[in-house]
Structure formats: C-alpha cells, structure tokens
Amino acid sequence: MIRPVLEVIDLCKSFPVRSPFGRLTGEVKAVNNVSFSIGRGKVYGLAGESGSGKSTIARMIMGLTPPTSGDILLDGEDIGSTGGSPAHRRKVQMVFQNPGSSLNPRRSVSQSITVPLHANGLPRADRARRVTELLDMVQLPASYAERYPHELSGGQKQRVAIARALAVAPKLLVLDEPTSALDVSVQAKVIDLLVDLGRQLDLTFLFISHDLSLMRNFAEKVGVLYLGSLVETGRTSVVFENPRHDYTRLLLASVPVVSAEEEAMRPRIPLIDGEIPTAEQLLALRKAGGGEA
Amino acid sequence: MSSALLSVRDLHVDFTTYNQTHKVLKGINLDIPPHSQIALVGESGSGKTVTMKAIMGLLRQPLARITAGEMYYDGRDLLTMPDKERVALRGTAMSMIFQDPMTSLNPVFTIGDQMRTILKYADRRLGRTRSARERKVRVLEVLGQVRMRDPERVFQSYPIMLSGGMRQRVLIAMALLSEPKLLIADEPGTALDVTTQAQILKLMKDLVEERGLALLMITHNLGVVRETCSYVYVMNKGVVVEHGSTADLFAAPQEDYTKALIAAVPRLTGETRFGTVEAMR
Ligand SMILES: Nc1ncnc2c1ncn2[C@@H]1O[C@H](COP(=O)(O)OP(=O)(O)OP(=O)(O)O)[C@@H](O)[C@H]1O
Ligand SMILES: Nc1ncnc2c1ncn2[C@@H]1O[C@H](COP(=O)(O)OP(=O)(O)OP(=O)(O)O)[C@@H](O)[C@H]1O
Ligand SMILES: [Mg+2]
Ligand SMILES: [Mg+2]
C-alpha cells in the first residue's frame, strides 16, 4: 500500500480564553477531532470561513504550534517529536496569504530564497546556481535575484515566496490562502504555476482557501471546516455537486458566480436575513468564549 | 446632457507625487440613470476609487487634479457649483458605503451617538431641523430598515460589540440616514466571509429596489457585479474599456481585456482552464 504524504488523525487544538483581567474563563476548541490524509502528488483543499480553524491546522502541520491531542504523520513519521526541526522543514514548507508581509523588506530576493538553504547546509558556491534555478521554476528572470520586495508586484512577490518554499525541495507544500490578496488575472497565473510545479516536482499540496470556486478547480479532494470540525469531506466534484451538510450548502449558495451554469448548480436556499444566527454570528459567539455551538 | 441622475463626461484626473505627474483617469464616461444598479469593475489600480472620489468631491488637491471633463448630478454641474452646495450634496443626495467597517466606525462612541451626529450634520447642510428625540427615532427606523433584529440594542452598542456583518449593515444604515437618491458602494463586504457577504449584497439589492435608489457598485469581483447590477462598466488603467448590460457583457464580451478578465474567474462548475490569461497585461 502506498503511504499518504500527510496523515492527520483526530487532531484537536484548544486555546484558553481569558477575561480582560487575565482570569481563565474557558477554552475555544479551535480544531476539533479533524482527520484527513493526502496521497502523493495530490491537492487537498480545506475550505471554511474565518475562524473555522484552517490556519490553526496549518500551523500544527508546520510544527509552529503543538496539538492539544491527535497525531500528524508526514511520510508515515509522527512529527510530534520533530515538529519545527530542520528535518521536518525539509519535508514541508508553507506559503502565506500576504506576500507583502511574509517577505523581509530588507532582504533581496536572493537573500530571502537562500535563508532556508543556509539551514540546509548547501555550500555557498552552489547557492547562486540554486537561486537561478528556483527563480526559473517560478518563471522569474535570474536578474530578479537582486531586487527588493518593494520593486516587485504582488504576483511576483508570491512567486518569490513559492521559490523560497521550494528551496529545500519539500514534499508537501501548505498554501494558506496563497492568492486571496491578488487580482484574478494574477491569481490565475499563480495557480497555473502551482499546477505546473506540482506535476514537475511531484509535489503534494494542502490548499487552504475560503474561495470555493478556486478550490473546485484546484483540489481533487476537499474538507469543509465549520467551527473547528470537518462537516463534510470527499471528492471535490461530488461535494460540490451534491453537498450533504447544511453548512456546505449555505457556503455554496453564497458564492457570487459569473455564469448561468454555475447559478444552476448552486443550492437554492433562502439567504438568512438576520433572523437566524448566521455562521458569522456563531463564530463570533465562539470567539468570545461562548462555548460549543 | 442626458436624463441620467449622475453623468460623468470625459473625466481626466492627474496625480502629482515627487514632482512627477501620473495620468490616473484618462477620459471616463459614465451614466447612472435614476433607480438603476450600475457596476464599475476593474482590477487593482485601475482607478475605481479615484473615480468615486472625484464624483463625491473627495479628491485631495493639489495632489490630485481634475484636468478635464464634466460631471452632472440631477442636471447640476458638480464642478462649477459653489462649494457649499457641493458639500450639501455629499452625504445627503449621494451617499457612500465604505469597505472596511472597522476603520470607518469610531471605536469610542456608540453606534447611536455616531449615527445621530451624522444625521445632525446632514440636517444642518439641508437646512432642516429635528429635535434630539426625533433624530433617535429616525436612527432606529433606519437600523430597522437594514434588518437589525434589535435596533435599540445596536443603538446602545459600541462597534466592537457587533459582528463584522452587523457593522457593515450599520455603515449601510449610515448612508441611508438622509434619504439619498444615489448610493455609491466601494467594495462593500469584501472584508466579510462569503455567507455574510451574500447577505449584505442581498440586503443592498433589496433596499435599492424598495427605496427606489440608484446604486453605483464599485468592485473587483465579477461575481458580485452579476449578482447585484444590471449594467456594467469595465475599467482598466484609467479608461473604461467596455460597457453594456450585465447579461450581454457576460454572455458576449467584445474587448480582449474583458474576455480575459472573465476567463480568469474560476468557475464553481470546475471547468476553468488556467493559462488563458496571457492577453491581460
Ligand atoms: N493563539 C490563539 N489564541 C487564542 N485563540 C486562537 C489563537 N489562534 C487561533 N485562535 C482561535 O481559533 C479559531 C480558529 O482560528 P484560525 O486562525 O485557525 O481560523 P482560520 O480558519 O484560519 O480563519 P481565517 O479565514 O480568518 O484565516 C478562532 O476562533 C481563533 O480566534
Ligand atoms: N493619493 C494618491 N497618490 C498617488 N497616486 C494615487 C493616489 N491614489 C491613487 N493613486 C493611483 O491611482 C491609480 C488608481 O487608484 P485607485 O485607488 O483608484 O485604484 P482602484 O481601482 O480603486 O484599485 P483597488 O481595487 O486596489 O482599490 C493607481 O495607480 C494609484 O497608484
Ligand atoms: Mg487563516
Ligand atoms: Mg479601490
């Protein structure tokens, strides 16, 4: 049997909730018993609205925050003990939403890209060659190595962030809303690039987004997160054409679309008019430490 | 001159920074008939917000300069009318809804205080008088119109106590206070979750219809255009590249730019072909 690149088993994360005076008043279950796995070369999408726990899951996979309980297996190995170590970082890298703030404004492109290479112990002489190679992968000219972030457009910055993530040749790339700050034409090019790179380098992706239309076109499988729990999972085409959970239906019904064909496949449910608590209000309640929804 | 509520003719705007002059708007033409829902769509930097500011009279001079063109509201020339009249129009006959509820609401005053103040100034500009009690009644009425379940509670609340969707509805209520004829919304709801955004868009659509308003919806989201507007202007690099009824424009875009823009939008049906966007830049 082929081992999945990533296996997440019964993952939970709680955060303490404190009163303005620092007294512990309860806890938020940001991630609640989440399980999924991603096969080699596949794209798995995590969809959900603000506060549903997407970034918290990403941070646990990156070893940036420890789970309250549950296991994360990378290539069959529990990251529990190695979380955040160089060995772990060689397997998984992340691209963040905002290319502006994830690149250090005082580092040139080449310096940004070589940070992970230092940690990886690549000899200095080989680094310049590797930078050119990486820029080529993300379709930027070699001359861009000497530019600074303020000399780049949003899409170019995101390409540099991708090049930096690829520097250590990871197996898994975690993409947390990688294009949500970009124009649609730029987004299309970045997604294009990711699709290409995935094929060329046999990369596996965890793709986090609240944009369901984008997810439909990029991820083979999808998990819908609501209040920290996966309420529905499956092949993207199946989930989108036959959503079974009410929340998935509400999400799909809410997507603004550009064609009659899309409109026809959108579930028809009356959009709540402030009378019933909306997803957002439930989330706000929970953020305020209001307990289980 | 047309029978439009608002018409913009050949509008040119320059910005001067560090002694360099940039042409930001290069001849914009727009017509907003009464009771119509019009979209202005374009990518970042295309000039949507600058257009809106020019219409509202909010461009900062001398940094920004209208170098050519004309604008008429209800047949009145916006560029030559006395400042006092111009100011009186803003926030009364034409009202704006901003994108980010958190930065446009003052955190230290209650919603009720902020709305009463807005109403007081709007009344003053229109030479109308209203007692403090009458103002509160009007504010509660408008909070009800934006479907607040408990207007009195919202009236007493500080912004932080409301959800993002409720704050956005407060901003809409503020824009409706003085019964404008034209609402201009710059990216409303983009800071919100998709389920909340859908509600806000539906609310705006319903209000515009119920109250017979004209709407100028400024957005970069083509889906939002299709959901809320019947006519659309597509902007790129300071010019309107194409305009037409929403149905026609989405079914058969004429210009390469519009075609590429529509093609770049991922489809919920899953048949987007990435790699069709080369024509864009
Ligand atoms: N360090 C923290 N301390 C306390 N609560 C936290 C912390 N990090 C996240 N949370 C809470 O956990 C929940 C999930 O947050 P998370 O950032 O994972 O959401 P998300 O799905 O990524 O949302 P968004 O779409 O806004 O990025 C939220 O209720 C959030 O307030
Ligand atoms: N205060 C300013 N000083 C100098 N240039 C400006 C200023 N405001 C806007 N511009 C320029 O005018 C152009 C149009 O900007 P505008 O804000 O209207 O774009 P937009 O279409 O609203 O974009 P977005 O979708 O990002 O809001 C841009 O090139 C911008 O750099
Ligand atoms: Mg997040
Ligand atoms: Mg703008």
XYZ file of C-alpha atoms and ligand atoms in Angstrom:
638
model
C 0.000 0.000 0.000
C 1.267 3.471 -0.828
C 1.639 5.644 2.220
C -0.025 9.050 2.153
C 2.349 12.015 2.340
C 0.281 13.561 5.121
C -1.998 11.889 7.620
C -3.848 13.907 10.211
C -5.564 11.808 12.881
C -8.077 13.057 15.455
C -6.356 16.417 15.640
C -7.556 18.786 18.388
C -6.436 22.213 19.476
C -7.888 24.295 22.289
C -6.923 27.812 23.240
C -7.530 29.247 26.688
C -9.978 32.134 26.858
C -9.176 34.817 29.397
C -11.180 37.694 30.795
C -9.788 41.223 30.287
C -8.140 40.790 33.697
C -6.313 37.616 32.690
C -8.555 35.209 34.543
C -9.106 31.906 32.748
C -12.765 31.784 31.782
C -12.912 28.818 29.437
C -11.455 27.479 26.217
C -12.043 27.702 22.480
C -11.930 24.415 20.619
C -10.291 25.861 17.517
C -9.791 22.408 15.961
C -11.993 19.510 16.940
C -11.209 15.878 16.005
C -10.037 16.577 12.489
C -8.802 13.648 10.382
C -7.777 13.543 6.709
C -4.936 12.320 4.544
C -3.298 13.405 1.287
C -1.782 10.996 -1.227
C 1.448 11.738 -3.088
C 1.065 14.356 -5.810
C -2.489 15.236 -4.778
C -4.110 18.519 -3.861
C -6.330 18.522 -0.785
C -8.460 21.573 -0.105
C -9.528 22.828 3.300
C -12.471 25.190 2.926
C -14.146 27.213 5.627
C -14.900 30.700 6.791
C -12.957 32.977 9.073
C -12.242 31.379 12.427
C -13.090 27.840 11.320
C -9.596 26.608 12.228
C -7.842 26.416 8.837
C -4.693 28.313 9.800
C -4.502 26.576 13.172
C -4.358 23.209 11.364
C -1.676 24.570 9.015
C 0.379 25.831 11.962
C 0.235 22.453 13.664
C 1.354 20.678 10.475
C 4.249 23.153 10.211
C 5.211 22.413 13.810
C 4.633 26.054 14.747
C 2.146 25.179 17.454
C 1.671 21.855 19.269
C -1.640 19.971 19.024
C -3.679 19.548 22.197
C -4.184 15.937 21.110
C -4.054 13.791 17.985
C -1.318 12.850 15.527
C 0.243 14.285 12.404
C 2.189 11.837 10.233
C 4.464 13.136 7.486
C 5.592 10.338 5.200
C 4.473 7.933 7.909
C 6.543 9.608 10.617
C 4.919 11.250 13.600
C 6.015 14.886 13.676
C 5.217 15.032 17.400
C 8.889 14.948 18.368
C 10.434 16.579 15.290
C 7.943 19.436 14.891
C 9.766 22.519 13.587
C 13.158 20.768 13.316
C 15.323 21.156 10.166
C 14.458 17.579 9.162
C 10.766 18.443 9.423
C 11.239 21.688 7.467
C 12.851 19.793 4.618
C 9.634 17.850 4.169
C 7.057 20.584 4.479
C 7.034 24.279 3.609
C 4.365 26.932 3.659
C 3.231 29.858 1.506
C 1.214 32.535 3.278
C -1.644 34.765 2.224
C 0.069 38.097 2.266
C 3.232 38.142 0.135
C 3.927 41.690 1.316
C 4.398 40.808 4.957
C 5.892 37.319 4.568
C 8.984 38.653 2.749
C 11.513 40.664 4.729
C 11.593 44.123 3.080
C 15.318 44.495 3.819
C 16.351 41.264 2.130
C 16.935 40.948 -1.602
C 15.109 38.166 -3.427
C 18.298 36.116 -3.468
C 18.812 36.603 0.276
C 15.210 35.631 1.015
C 15.454 32.492 -1.046
C 18.767 31.392 0.460
C 17.622 31.568 4.099
C 16.285 28.009 4.020
C 19.396 26.924 2.059
C 21.698 28.058 4.884
C 19.768 25.920 7.298
C 20.019 23.122 4.796
C 23.822 23.344 4.670
C 24.205 23.965 0.927
C 27.769 25.153 0.113
C 27.979 28.878 -0.684
C 29.269 28.273 -4.215
C 26.183 26.264 -5.112
C 23.724 28.783 -3.724
C 23.782 31.277 -6.607
C 23.155 28.478 -9.077
C 20.285 27.209 -6.954
C 18.728 30.709 -6.736
C 18.745 30.988 -10.539
C 17.249 27.533 -10.802
C 14.488 28.371 -8.304
C 13.656 31.701 -9.969
C 13.443 29.856 -13.251
C 10.990 27.390 -11.700
C 8.673 30.228 -10.724
C 9.198 31.882 -14.129
C 11.119 34.950 -12.969
C 14.267 36.149 -14.774
C 17.577 35.500 -12.976
C 18.129 39.272 -12.734
C 15.304 39.468 -10.175
C 17.666 37.926 -7.595
C 18.989 41.384 -6.754
C 15.607 43.093 -6.421
C 13.938 44.028 -3.147
C 10.278 43.311 -2.275
C 9.153 46.913 -2.919
C 10.364 46.536 -6.508
C 8.025 43.590 -7.107
C 4.306 43.363 -7.906
C 2.008 41.297 -5.673
C 2.107 38.325 -8.028
C 5.898 38.488 -8.313
C 6.243 38.582 -4.522
C 4.095 35.497 -4.275
C 6.327 33.773 -6.854
C 9.350 34.593 -4.710
C 7.571 33.178 -1.649
C 6.908 29.987 -3.626
C 10.547 29.823 -4.771
C 11.654 30.190 -1.162
C 9.324 27.390 -0.080
C 10.681 25.146 -2.846
C 14.331 25.829 -1.971
C 14.674 22.801 0.295
C 12.759 20.538 -2.148
C 9.895 19.761 0.241
C 7.378 17.004 -0.405
C 4.416 18.877 0.966
C 3.518 22.497 0.368
C 0.950 24.106 2.672
C -0.742 27.013 0.889
C -2.716 29.246 3.268
C -4.882 31.493 1.054
C -1.953 31.999 -1.344
C -3.848 34.145 -3.841
C -6.503 35.924 -1.815
C -4.561 39.217 -1.918
C -4.111 39.068 -5.706
C -6.146 40.230 -8.704
C -7.951 37.432 -10.550
C -5.671 37.601 -13.574
C -2.615 37.345 -11.320
C -4.260 34.622 -9.275
C -4.835 32.592 -12.431
C -1.146 32.784 -13.303
C -0.011 31.807 -9.811
C -2.396 28.834 -9.746
C -1.178 27.898 -13.214
C 2.350 27.889 -11.906
C 1.434 25.786 -8.875
C -0.315 23.216 -11.077
C 2.797 23.006 -13.283
C 5.196 22.755 -10.375
C 3.066 20.100 -8.737
C 3.372 17.927 -11.838
C 7.064 18.596 -12.472
C 8.224 18.080 -8.901
C 5.666 15.524 -7.764
C 4.558 17.916 -5.040
C 1.706 17.345 -2.640
C -0.438 20.338 -1.667
C -2.612 21.258 1.270
C -4.598 24.155 -0.134
C -6.423 26.401 2.318
C -8.997 28.819 0.980
C -12.373 30.344 1.536
C -12.795 30.691 -2.255
C -14.884 27.703 -3.230
C -14.762 28.425 -6.953
C -10.993 28.372 -6.878
C -10.975 25.224 -4.768
C -13.273 23.458 -7.215
C -10.670 23.931 -9.943
C -7.529 23.121 -7.998
C -8.222 20.494 -5.317
C -9.122 16.865 -6.034
C -10.489 16.329 -2.568
C -11.950 18.783 -0.151
C -12.801 19.046 3.518
C -15.306 21.628 4.719
C -14.471 23.040 8.131
C -17.100 24.595 10.338
C -16.390 25.711 13.893
C -13.250 23.574 14.012
C -14.846 20.355 12.774
C -14.834 18.781 9.336
C -18.516 18.628 8.497
C -18.096 17.146 5.021
C -15.263 15.563 3.055
C -14.932 13.885 -0.298
C -14.015 14.336 -3.938
C -14.412 17.996 -4.782
C -16.712 17.346 -7.731
C -19.002 15.157 -5.617
C -19.152 17.511 -2.643
C -19.849 20.494 -4.895
C -22.484 18.795 -6.984
C -24.148 17.007 -4.100
C -23.462 18.831 -0.863
C -24.976 16.919 2.035
C -24.287 19.126 5.018
C -26.381 22.259 5.560
C -23.307 24.378 6.079
C -21.720 23.218 2.808
C -24.989 24.081 1.087
C -25.050 27.526 2.685
C -21.445 28.147 1.626
C -22.108 27.102 -1.968
C -25.346 29.081 -2.121
C -23.417 32.205 -1.073
C -20.746 32.168 -3.797
C -21.166 35.034 -6.286
C -20.912 33.443 -9.736
C -20.396 34.654 -13.295
C -22.471 32.248 -15.395
C -25.916 30.697 -15.629
C -24.399 27.194 -15.474
C -22.865 27.928 -12.092
C -26.062 29.506 -10.892
C -27.942 26.351 -11.845
C -25.697 24.137 -9.732
C -25.815 26.400 -6.684
C -28.095 25.077 -3.944
C -31.211 27.191 -3.646
C -31.675 28.191 -0.057
C -33.050 31.478 1.137
C -30.133 33.517 2.408
C -30.681 34.191 6.057
C -31.886 37.686 6.711
C -30.567 38.452 10.146
C -33.293 36.486 11.887
C -31.432 33.212 12.363
C -27.869 33.339 13.710
C -25.530 33.254 10.738
C -22.322 31.284 10.510
C -20.516 34.509 11.311
C -22.548 35.159 14.442
C -21.974 31.606 15.683
C -18.267 32.044 15.127
C -18.246 35.399 16.908
C -20.035 33.803 19.826
C -17.437 31.094 19.962
C -14.521 33.502 19.650
C -15.953 35.310 22.657
C -15.681 32.024 24.543
C -19.402 31.317 24.383
C -18.750 27.568 24.383
C -19.996 24.951 21.953
C -22.198 25.934 19.057
C -26.842 66.303 -21.336
C -28.747 63.133 -20.618
C -31.586 62.339 -18.243
C -29.135 60.475 -16.011
C -29.118 61.123 -12.279
C -25.349 61.247 -12.482
C -23.299 61.619 -15.606
C -19.561 61.812 -15.957
C -18.090 63.107 -19.210
C -14.509 62.621 -20.354
C -13.130 62.844 -16.826
C -9.350 63.223 -16.555
C -7.525 63.125 -13.226
C -3.787 63.568 -12.649
C -1.825 62.817 -9.512
C 1.394 64.610 -8.754
C 3.857 62.977 -6.387
C 7.542 63.875 -6.030
C 7.136 66.347 -8.904
C 6.045 63.538 -11.190
C 2.627 63.671 -12.761
C 0.672 60.473 -13.390
C -2.421 60.371 -15.516
C -4.728 58.205 -13.437
C -8.071 58.753 -15.152
C -7.858 59.254 -18.895
C -11.324 60.169 -20.070
C -14.010 58.333 -18.082
C -17.628 58.409 -19.270
C -20.389 57.053 -17.028
C -24.155 57.409 -16.887
C -26.238 56.443 -13.897
C -29.965 56.678 -14.623
C -32.357 57.056 -11.669
C -33.288 53.737 -9.968
C -30.520 51.838 -11.791
C -27.908 49.427 -10.460
C -24.607 50.112 -12.150
C -21.287 48.375 -11.568
C -17.796 49.751 -12.062
C -15.458 46.765 -12.171
C -11.708 46.567 -12.650
C -8.522 45.235 -11.164
C -6.393 46.845 -8.507
C -5.096 50.268 -9.528
C -7.452 50.662 -12.479
C -8.887 53.875 -10.988
C -12.203 52.825 -9.446
C -11.719 54.544 -6.095
C -10.327 57.685 -7.731
C -13.460 57.845 -9.907
C -15.638 57.507 -6.823
C -13.709 60.220 -5.007
C -13.970 62.553 -7.976
C -17.741 62.075 -8.026
C -18.038 62.666 -4.282
C -15.696 65.652 -4.404
C -13.205 63.980 -2.109
C -10.022 64.176 -4.182
C -7.210 65.786 -2.260
C -5.976 68.882 -4.040
C -3.404 69.882 -5.164
C -2.096 66.295 -5.101
C -4.955 65.227 -7.353
C -6.265 67.454 -10.126
C -9.255 67.164 -12.418
C -7.649 68.351 -15.649
C -10.600 67.904 -17.983
C -14.166 66.673 -18.082
C -17.576 67.383 -16.658
C -19.861 65.861 -14.047
C -23.569 66.450 -13.587
C -25.826 65.389 -10.751
C -29.528 65.785 -11.475
C -28.607 68.252 -14.216
C -26.457 70.367 -11.910
C -22.832 70.925 -12.816
C -20.758 69.452 -9.980
C -17.509 71.093 -10.990
C -18.750 74.664 -11.126
C -21.313 74.734 -8.317
C -20.386 76.655 -5.154
C -18.510 74.635 -2.519
C -21.376 74.978 -0.103
C -23.819 73.302 -2.461
C -21.300 70.591 -3.288
C -20.822 69.799 0.391
C -24.571 69.765 0.908
C -24.980 67.137 -1.794
C -22.401 64.815 -0.290
C -23.862 62.516 2.318
C -27.374 63.690 1.550
C -28.328 63.291 -2.106
C -25.390 60.986 -2.765
C -24.105 58.733 -0.040
C -21.171 56.373 0.241
C -20.726 52.971 1.798
C -17.185 52.071 2.697
C -15.446 48.724 2.558
C -13.936 48.432 5.972
C -16.401 48.823 8.832
C -13.680 48.837 11.467
C -11.797 51.827 10.136
C -14.872 53.866 9.281
C -16.509 53.470 12.694
C -15.200 55.267 15.743
C -14.468 52.697 18.469
C -15.084 55.050 21.400
C -18.634 56.164 20.571
C -21.808 54.111 20.477
C -23.453 53.406 17.132
C -26.373 55.583 18.230
C -24.128 58.574 19.013
C -22.295 58.270 15.711
C -25.472 57.986 13.688
C -27.177 60.871 15.468
C -24.162 63.065 14.782
C -24.179 62.169 11.097
C -27.869 62.950 10.905
C -27.412 66.254 12.695
C -24.817 67.433 10.195
C -26.806 66.170 7.230
C -29.863 68.051 8.523
C -27.832 71.180 9.043
C -26.498 71.062 5.479
C -30.021 70.707 4.185
C -31.289 73.477 6.450
C -33.595 71.032 8.221
C -34.235 70.930 11.968
C -35.015 67.914 14.095
C -35.071 67.502 17.862
C -32.707 65.042 19.560
C -35.657 62.723 20.126
C -36.734 62.868 16.510
C -33.186 62.070 15.492
C -33.135 58.970 17.646
C -36.451 57.852 16.165
C -35.038 58.276 12.659
C -31.833 56.357 13.530
C -33.813 53.444 15.000
C -36.030 53.422 11.927
C -33.043 53.111 9.587
C -31.422 50.413 11.754
C -34.668 48.509 11.321
C -34.508 49.005 7.563
C -31.129 47.257 7.436
C -32.798 44.310 9.209
C -31.306 44.677 12.648
C -33.240 42.400 14.949
C -32.973 44.727 17.917
C -32.321 48.325 16.783
C -32.381 49.646 20.351
C -29.583 47.288 21.404
C -27.490 48.168 18.328
C -28.100 51.857 19.070
C -26.539 51.388 22.528
C -23.630 49.222 21.280
C -20.007 50.121 20.658
C -18.631 48.887 17.287
C -16.517 46.174 18.944
C -19.689 44.576 20.321
C -21.050 43.869 16.823
C -20.111 41.157 14.321
C -18.491 42.135 11.005
C -21.757 41.708 9.128
C -23.646 43.872 11.608
C -21.008 46.594 11.351
C -21.312 46.560 7.575
C -25.085 46.922 7.979
C -24.512 49.894 10.293
C -22.470 51.539 7.519
C -25.306 50.961 5.081
C -27.737 52.436 7.603
C -25.499 55.500 7.952
C -25.560 56.004 4.199
C -29.368 55.801 4.192
C -29.941 58.268 7.045
C -30.634 61.309 4.922
C -32.577 59.512 2.185
C -30.092 59.822 -0.677
C -31.039 59.156 -4.279
C -27.662 57.711 -5.190
C -25.672 55.175 -3.177
C -22.034 54.608 -4.036
C -20.531 51.460 -2.514
C -16.777 50.863 -2.789
C -16.125 47.121 -2.387
C -18.829 46.519 0.219
C -18.479 43.247 2.062
C -15.077 42.244 0.688
C -13.746 42.122 4.246
C -16.501 39.668 5.172
C -16.986 35.923 4.924
C -18.788 34.659 1.868
C -22.028 33.752 3.690
C -22.150 37.185 5.326
C -21.173 38.942 2.104
C -24.043 37.220 0.303
C -26.466 38.581 2.900
C -25.079 42.094 2.640
C -25.342 42.077 -1.143
C -28.896 40.793 -0.962
C -29.759 43.462 1.600
C -28.318 46.212 -0.604
C -30.198 44.917 -3.601
C -33.477 44.770 -1.677
C -33.006 48.253 -0.199
C -32.171 49.789 -3.543
C -35.319 48.288 -5.030
C -37.583 49.081 -2.076
C -36.434 52.654 -1.794
C -36.040 53.370 -5.497
C -32.370 54.327 -5.193
C -29.676 54.339 -7.818
C -26.614 52.266 -6.967
C -23.045 52.552 -8.175
C -21.296 49.379 -7.077
C -17.510 49.521 -7.210
C -15.835 46.130 -7.097
C -13.094 43.922 -8.471
C -15.349 40.868 -8.192
C -17.215 39.951 -11.385
C -19.472 37.597 -9.452
C -20.616 40.490 -7.266
C -21.346 42.515 -10.416
C -23.520 39.790 -11.847
C -25.393 39.277 -8.556
C -26.226 42.926 -7.942
C -26.159 45.077 -11.076
C -27.955 45.264 -14.395
C -25.366 47.369 -16.230
C -21.598 47.303 -16.017
C -18.614 49.467 -16.881
C -15.268 47.644 -17.145
C -12.242 49.738 -16.263
C -8.568 49.178 -16.956
C -5.664 51.582 -16.465
C -7.779 54.691 -16.150
C -10.135 54.099 -19.057
C -13.491 52.372 -19.497
C -12.666 49.586 -21.933
C -16.198 48.276 -22.351
C -19.710 48.783 -21.018
C -23.056 47.148 -21.513
C -25.908 45.321 -19.845
C -24.638 42.713 -17.414
C -26.358 39.917 -19.320
C -24.799 40.900 -22.667
C -21.389 41.652 -21.331
C -21.040 38.349 -19.523
C -22.521 36.359 -22.413
C -20.550 38.028 -25.192
C -17.724 40.308 -24.079
C -16.336 42.305 -27.005
C -12.920 43.501 -25.861
C -9.951 41.184 -25.324
C -9.397 42.629 -21.876
C -12.950 41.858 -20.763
C -12.773 38.386 -22.291
C -9.558 37.608 -20.440
C -10.892 39.043 -17.184
C -13.992 36.858 -17.322
C -11.940 33.819 -18.344
C -9.654 34.243 -15.330
C -12.521 33.853 -12.855
C -12.560 30.296 -11.503
C -15.886 28.553 -12.117
C -17.905 26.760 -9.493
C -18.650 24.155 -12.150
C -14.933 23.350 -12.292
C -14.104 23.936 -15.919
C -11.693 26.817 -15.562
C -8.673 26.466 -17.790
C -5.861 28.328 -16.193
C -3.370 29.549 -18.747
C -5.851 31.615 -20.779
C -4.815 34.897 -19.251
C -1.846 35.915 -21.398
C -3.830 38.650 -23.121
C -4.214 40.522 -19.858
C -1.126 42.678 -19.387
N -3.189 31.930 19.514
C -4.517 31.867 19.692
N -5.070 32.113 20.915
C -6.403 32.037 21.102
N -7.283 31.710 20.149
C -6.796 31.442 18.923
C -5.406 31.524 18.610
N -5.221 31.222 17.307
C -6.454 30.978 16.812
N -7.400 31.109 17.776
C -8.845 30.901 17.599
O -9.020 29.667 16.945
C -10.080 29.738 15.985
C -9.574 29.322 14.617
O -8.670 30.316 14.108
P -7.880 30.165 12.731
O -6.935 31.290 12.636
O -7.345 28.785 12.614
O -9.060 30.353 11.688
P -8.996 30.401 10.077
O -9.951 29.348 9.617
O -7.603 30.342 9.603
O -9.650 31.820 9.791
P -9.276 32.960 8.687
O -10.051 32.583 7.460
O -9.820 34.203 9.327
O -7.804 32.977 8.498
C -10.614 31.151 16.075
O -11.747 31.138 16.913
C -9.473 31.929 16.673
O -9.943 33.050 17.379
N -3.078 59.510 -3.247
C -2.528 59.043 -4.376
N -1.317 59.465 -4.788
C -0.760 58.995 -5.926
N -1.337 58.088 -6.725
C -2.535 57.608 -6.360
C -3.191 58.057 -5.177
N -4.381 57.404 -5.066
C -4.440 56.581 -6.137
N -3.346 56.708 -6.920
C -3.074 55.981 -8.154
O -4.211 55.986 -8.950
C -4.395 54.731 -9.582
C -5.801 54.256 -9.366
O -6.008 54.015 -7.974
P -7.398 53.567 -7.362
O -7.253 53.612 -5.887
O -8.498 54.352 -7.979
O -7.487 52.062 -7.858
P -8.674 51.031 -7.620
O -9.210 50.684 -8.967
O -9.625 51.567 -6.611
O -7.871 49.766 -7.067
P -8.203 48.773 -5.837
O -9.027 47.652 -6.441
O -6.831 48.277 -5.460
O -8.903 49.531 -4.774
C -3.331 53.808 -9.036
O -2.316 53.645 -9.992
C -2.819 54.520 -7.822
O -1.460 54.233 -7.630
Mg -6.379 31.739 8.466
Mg -10.191 50.957 -4.658
